[in-house]
XYZ file of C-alpha atoms in Angstrom:
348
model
C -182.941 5.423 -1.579
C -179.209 5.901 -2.716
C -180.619 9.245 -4.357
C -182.195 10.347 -1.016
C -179.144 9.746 0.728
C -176.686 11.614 -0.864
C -179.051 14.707 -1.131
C -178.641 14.293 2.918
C -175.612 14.385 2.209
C -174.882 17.423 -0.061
C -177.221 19.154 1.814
C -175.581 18.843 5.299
C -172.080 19.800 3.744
C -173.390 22.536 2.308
C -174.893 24.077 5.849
C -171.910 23.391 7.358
C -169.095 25.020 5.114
C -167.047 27.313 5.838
C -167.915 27.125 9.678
C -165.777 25.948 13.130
C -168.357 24.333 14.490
C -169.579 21.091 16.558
C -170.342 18.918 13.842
C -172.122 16.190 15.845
C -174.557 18.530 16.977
C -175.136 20.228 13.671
C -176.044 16.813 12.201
C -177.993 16.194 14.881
C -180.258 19.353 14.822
C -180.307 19.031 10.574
C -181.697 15.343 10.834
C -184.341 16.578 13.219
C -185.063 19.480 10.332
C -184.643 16.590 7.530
C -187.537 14.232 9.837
C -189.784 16.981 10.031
C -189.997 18.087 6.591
C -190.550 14.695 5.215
C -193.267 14.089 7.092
C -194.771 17.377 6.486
C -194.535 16.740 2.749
C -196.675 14.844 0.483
C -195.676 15.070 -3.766
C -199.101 14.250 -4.233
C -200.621 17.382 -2.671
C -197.982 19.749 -4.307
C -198.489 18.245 -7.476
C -202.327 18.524 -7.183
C -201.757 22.248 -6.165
C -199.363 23.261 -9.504
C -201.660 21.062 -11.641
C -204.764 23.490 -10.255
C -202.500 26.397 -10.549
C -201.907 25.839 -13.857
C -205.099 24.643 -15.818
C -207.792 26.449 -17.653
C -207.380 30.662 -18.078
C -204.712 32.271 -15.886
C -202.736 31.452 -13.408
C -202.806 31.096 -9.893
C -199.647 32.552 -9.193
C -200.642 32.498 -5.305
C -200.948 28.700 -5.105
C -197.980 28.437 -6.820
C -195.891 30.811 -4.441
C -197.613 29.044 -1.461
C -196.643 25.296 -2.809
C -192.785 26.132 -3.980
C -191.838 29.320 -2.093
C -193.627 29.052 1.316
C -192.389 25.005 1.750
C -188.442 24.824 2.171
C -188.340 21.906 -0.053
C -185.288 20.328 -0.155
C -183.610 19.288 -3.654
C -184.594 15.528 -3.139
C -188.715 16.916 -2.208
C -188.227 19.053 -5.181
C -187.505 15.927 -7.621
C -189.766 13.912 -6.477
C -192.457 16.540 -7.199
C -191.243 16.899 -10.861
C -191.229 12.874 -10.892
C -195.184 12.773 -9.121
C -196.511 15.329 -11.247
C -195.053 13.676 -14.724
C -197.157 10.678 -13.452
C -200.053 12.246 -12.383
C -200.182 14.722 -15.320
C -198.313 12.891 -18.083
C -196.164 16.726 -18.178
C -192.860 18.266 -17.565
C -193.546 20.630 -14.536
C -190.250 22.616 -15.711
C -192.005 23.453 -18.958
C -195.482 23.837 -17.885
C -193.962 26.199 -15.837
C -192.460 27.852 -18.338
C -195.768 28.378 -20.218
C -197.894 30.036 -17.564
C -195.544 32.445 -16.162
C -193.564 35.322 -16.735
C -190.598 37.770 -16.327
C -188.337 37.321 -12.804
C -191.410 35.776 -11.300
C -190.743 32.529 -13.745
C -187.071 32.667 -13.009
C -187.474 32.342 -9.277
C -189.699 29.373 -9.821
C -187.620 27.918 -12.635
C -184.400 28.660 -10.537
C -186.386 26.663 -7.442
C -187.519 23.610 -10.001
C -183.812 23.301 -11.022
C -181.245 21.157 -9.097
C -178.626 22.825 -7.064
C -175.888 21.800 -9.765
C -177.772 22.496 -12.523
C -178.761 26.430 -11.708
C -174.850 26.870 -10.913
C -174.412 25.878 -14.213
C -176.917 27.818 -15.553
C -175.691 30.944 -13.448
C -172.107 30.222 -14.786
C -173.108 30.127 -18.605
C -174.904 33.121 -17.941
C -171.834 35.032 -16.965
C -170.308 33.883 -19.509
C -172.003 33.335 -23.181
C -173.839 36.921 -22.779
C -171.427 39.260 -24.316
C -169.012 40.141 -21.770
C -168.766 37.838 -18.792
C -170.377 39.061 -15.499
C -167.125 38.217 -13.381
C -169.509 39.101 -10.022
C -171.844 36.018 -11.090
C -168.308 33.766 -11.669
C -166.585 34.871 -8.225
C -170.050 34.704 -6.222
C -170.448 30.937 -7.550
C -167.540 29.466 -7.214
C -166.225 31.224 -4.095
C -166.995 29.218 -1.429
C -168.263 25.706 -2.472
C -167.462 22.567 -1.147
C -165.489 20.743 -4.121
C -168.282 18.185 -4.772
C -170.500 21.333 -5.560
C -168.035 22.061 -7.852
C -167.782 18.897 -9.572
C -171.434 18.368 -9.863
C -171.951 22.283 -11.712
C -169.339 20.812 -13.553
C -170.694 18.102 -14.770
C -174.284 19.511 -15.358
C -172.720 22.845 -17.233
C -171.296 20.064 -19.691
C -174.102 17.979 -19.804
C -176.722 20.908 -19.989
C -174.468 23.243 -22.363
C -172.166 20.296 -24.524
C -168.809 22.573 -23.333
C -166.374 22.232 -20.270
C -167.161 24.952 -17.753
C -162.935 24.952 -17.400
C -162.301 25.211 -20.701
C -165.362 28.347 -21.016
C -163.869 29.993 -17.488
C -160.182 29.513 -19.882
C -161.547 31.377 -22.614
C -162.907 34.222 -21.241
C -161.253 35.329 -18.441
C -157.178 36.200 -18.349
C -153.907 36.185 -16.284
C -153.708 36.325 -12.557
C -157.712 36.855 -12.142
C -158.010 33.475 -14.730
C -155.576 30.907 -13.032
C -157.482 32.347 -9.942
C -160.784 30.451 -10.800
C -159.190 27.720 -12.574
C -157.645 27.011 -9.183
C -161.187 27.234 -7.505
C -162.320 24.086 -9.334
C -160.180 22.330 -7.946
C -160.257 19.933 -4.505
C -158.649 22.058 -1.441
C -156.573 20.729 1.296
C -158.658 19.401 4.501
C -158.233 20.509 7.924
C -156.352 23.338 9.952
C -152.093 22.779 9.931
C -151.004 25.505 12.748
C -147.141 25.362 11.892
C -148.198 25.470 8.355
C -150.905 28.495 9.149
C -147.846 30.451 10.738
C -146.015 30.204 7.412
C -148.531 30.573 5.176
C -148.752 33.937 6.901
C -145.286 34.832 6.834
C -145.467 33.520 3.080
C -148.237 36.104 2.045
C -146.258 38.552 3.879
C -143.299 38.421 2.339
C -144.965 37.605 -0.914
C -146.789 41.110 -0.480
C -146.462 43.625 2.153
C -142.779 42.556 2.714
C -141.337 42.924 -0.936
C -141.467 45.272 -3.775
C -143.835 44.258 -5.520
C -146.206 41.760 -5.413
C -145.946 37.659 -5.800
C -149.303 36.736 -7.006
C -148.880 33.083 -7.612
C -148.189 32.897 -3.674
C -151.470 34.574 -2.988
C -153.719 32.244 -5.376
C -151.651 29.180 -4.419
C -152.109 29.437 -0.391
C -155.836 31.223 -1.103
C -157.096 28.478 -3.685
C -155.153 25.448 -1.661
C -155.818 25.710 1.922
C -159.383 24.689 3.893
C -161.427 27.593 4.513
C -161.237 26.385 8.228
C -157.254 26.837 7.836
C -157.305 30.215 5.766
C -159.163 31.965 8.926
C -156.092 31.011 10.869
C -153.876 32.435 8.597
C -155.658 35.292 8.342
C -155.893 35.702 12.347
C -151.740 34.763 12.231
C -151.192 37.684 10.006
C -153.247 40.605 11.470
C -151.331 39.697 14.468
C -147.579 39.297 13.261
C -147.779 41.828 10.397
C -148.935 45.865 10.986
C -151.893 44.866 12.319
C -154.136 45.502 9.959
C -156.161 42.896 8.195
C -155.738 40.540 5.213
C -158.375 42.422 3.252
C -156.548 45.879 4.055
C -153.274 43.922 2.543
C -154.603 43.169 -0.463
C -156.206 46.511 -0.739
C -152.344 47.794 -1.217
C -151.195 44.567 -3.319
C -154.075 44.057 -6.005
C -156.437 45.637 -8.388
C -159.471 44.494 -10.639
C -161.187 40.718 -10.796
C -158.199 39.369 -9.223
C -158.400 41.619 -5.929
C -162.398 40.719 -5.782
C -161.340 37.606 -5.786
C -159.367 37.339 -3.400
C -161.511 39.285 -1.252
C -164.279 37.702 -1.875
C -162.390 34.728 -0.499
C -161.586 36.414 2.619
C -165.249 37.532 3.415
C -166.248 34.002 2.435
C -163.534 32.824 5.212
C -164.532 35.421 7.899
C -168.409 35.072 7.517
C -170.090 32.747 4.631
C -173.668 34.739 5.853
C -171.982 38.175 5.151
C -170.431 36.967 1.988
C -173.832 36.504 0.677
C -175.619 39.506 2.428
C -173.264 41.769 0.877
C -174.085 40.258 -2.510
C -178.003 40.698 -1.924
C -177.258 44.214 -0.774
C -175.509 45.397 -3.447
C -178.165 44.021 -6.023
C -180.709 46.248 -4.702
C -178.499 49.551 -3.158
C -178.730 52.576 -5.393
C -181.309 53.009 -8.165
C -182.650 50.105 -9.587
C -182.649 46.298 -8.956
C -179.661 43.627 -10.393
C -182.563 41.331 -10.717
C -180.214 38.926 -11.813
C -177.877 38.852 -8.931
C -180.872 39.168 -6.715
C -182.255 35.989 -7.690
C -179.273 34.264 -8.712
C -178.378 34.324 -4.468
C -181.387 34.406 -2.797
C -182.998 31.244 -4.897
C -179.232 29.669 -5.282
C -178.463 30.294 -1.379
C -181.983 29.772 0.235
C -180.995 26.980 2.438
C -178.254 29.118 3.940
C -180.778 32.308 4.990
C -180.423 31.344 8.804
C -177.185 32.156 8.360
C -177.504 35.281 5.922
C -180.955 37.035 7.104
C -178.803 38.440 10.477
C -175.789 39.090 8.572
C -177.980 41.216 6.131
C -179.082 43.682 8.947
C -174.927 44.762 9.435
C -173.406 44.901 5.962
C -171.588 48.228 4.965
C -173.493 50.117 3.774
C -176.957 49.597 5.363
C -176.640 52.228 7.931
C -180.257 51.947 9.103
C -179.335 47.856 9.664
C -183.024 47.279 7.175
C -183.797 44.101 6.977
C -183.377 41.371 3.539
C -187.308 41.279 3.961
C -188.019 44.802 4.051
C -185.098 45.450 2.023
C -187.459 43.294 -0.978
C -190.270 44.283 -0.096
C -189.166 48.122 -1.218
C -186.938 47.488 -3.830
C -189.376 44.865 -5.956
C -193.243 44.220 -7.001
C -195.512 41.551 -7.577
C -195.928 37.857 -7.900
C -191.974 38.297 -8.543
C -191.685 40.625 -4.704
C -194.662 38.215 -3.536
C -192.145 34.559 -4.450
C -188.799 36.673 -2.869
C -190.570 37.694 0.553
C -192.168 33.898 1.037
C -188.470 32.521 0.208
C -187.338 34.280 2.771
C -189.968 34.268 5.407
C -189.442 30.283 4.705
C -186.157 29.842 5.611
């Protein structure tokens, strides 16, 4: 079907970003993945399984970690449950699931019920409709995405919440830091330019480093413009041409506040899309208590990507004894809510 299809699609671009990579061989090893999970998956069964889950006293919140959390489902598997178990059942699974359960346990599950689109937007209003916005939910979200992610969180956000997302993002966030993620939602440039790379870098320099002062509408332009694939170039260029030190140093000396995590965040994003996300994960659960939110917000929103993130997770800054995201969960949460985490990522 035209639905199944560009799910293929979405999904393939979204294992891919950010990456340098042989891209005939990645499709070829994620259409062997795609085969063998639809033939290991029947709606039927899974619907069967939530219905028993559900019915008569209690909950079996085992059967119901074991069908959504253990599985891998892709979005498209995902829908067609919802669509099986509406015919089976004559209910909404999203609201019978939001009857029987509770707490972050029903927020993973929710969050893995929900299209891809649709819990960005729900992450992004989050941020911003509580009272003051959560600017780490807003960079970790937008950083990074492919700009058809961005135009389909776009379109659910208005859909979902009756407001532009660009016009909420203008109204609650300011200056440098605002144009920043305005910028984000829009396309970038495609492929790597190496005469342009060379002076982008000598741009940023000069912009920065070079000059009293700092030019910050360089920095967003060339940081919010370029490919991903391009920025690492650039990034490479000016370690090498410029005191040696890295881009992340440089803005160190040149920024401060949401506008330097930004731009950072961009940079780790460029470097390593797997540490960009482990860091995020680590710092949810570091220190005394848990940022549920955050912890759930990445590790439901960027489950597909934990072959890339688990590893990275071992060598962030910070976790000196190289523990792993498993472990890491298993220590920091409890319960069916610990029980759905650890099966997401023993999944994936």
């Amino acid at each position: 079907s035209k639905l199944f299809v560009k799910q293929i699609k979405q999904w393939y671009q979204r294992r891919v970003r950010g990456k340098q990579s042989n891209s005939e061989t990645l499709l070829n090893s994620f259409v062997v993945q795609v085969n063998s999970q639809i033939m290991a998956f029947d709606p039927n069964i899974a619907a069967d399984a939530l219905h028993k889950a559900y019915k008569g006293l209690g909950t079996n919140e085992e059967l119901v970690i074991k069908t959504l959390c253990k599985t891998n489902l892709s979005p498209y598997q995902i829908e067609e449950l919802k669509r099986c178990y509406q015919d089976k059942y004559g209910k909404d699974l999203t609201k019978e699931t939001d009857s029987e359960l509770s707490g972050n346990f029903r927020k993973v599950i929710q969050g893995i019920l929900m299209g891809p689109a649709e819990f960005d937007a729900q992450c992004l209003h989050e941020a911003i409709a509580r009272l003051g916005t959560n600017d780490v939910a807003l960079i970790e979200t937008l950083v990074g995405r492919p700009h058809s992610e961005i135009r389909e969180m776009s379109t659910a956000y208005e859909n979902k919440y009756k407001k532009s997302l660009r016009k909420d993002i203008e109204g609650d966030t300011s200056g440098d830091y605002r144009e920043c993620l305005l910028r984000l939602l829009e396309p970038r440039e495609e492929g790597v330019n190496q005469h342009q790379a060379a002076e982008d870098a000598e741009r940023l320099y000069k912009a920065g480093e070079g000059k009293l002062g700092t030019d910050e509408k360089t920095f967003i332009e060339i940081f919010t413009r370029r490919s991903y694939d391009h920025l690492r170039e650039v990034f490479r260029i000016y370690q090498d041409q410029h005191k040696h030190h890295s881009m992340f140093e440089a803005l160190n000396k040149e920024f401060s506040h949401n506008i330097l995590n930004t731009l950072k965040a961009i940079v780790t994003f460029v470097n390593s899309p797997g540490v960009f996300y482990a860091t995020g994960l680590f710092a949810s659960m570091k220190g005394l208590g848990t940022d549920d939110n955050r912890l759930i917000r990445l590790l439901v929103g960027q489950r597909h990507h934990l072959g890339e993130i688990k590893p990275a997770f071992n060598h962030v800054p910070g976790n000196e004894k190289q523990k792993s995201l498993y472990n890491f969960v298993k220590d920091d949460v409890s319960g069916d809510y610990r029980e759905a985490l650890l099966a997401i990522i023993d999944s994936h």
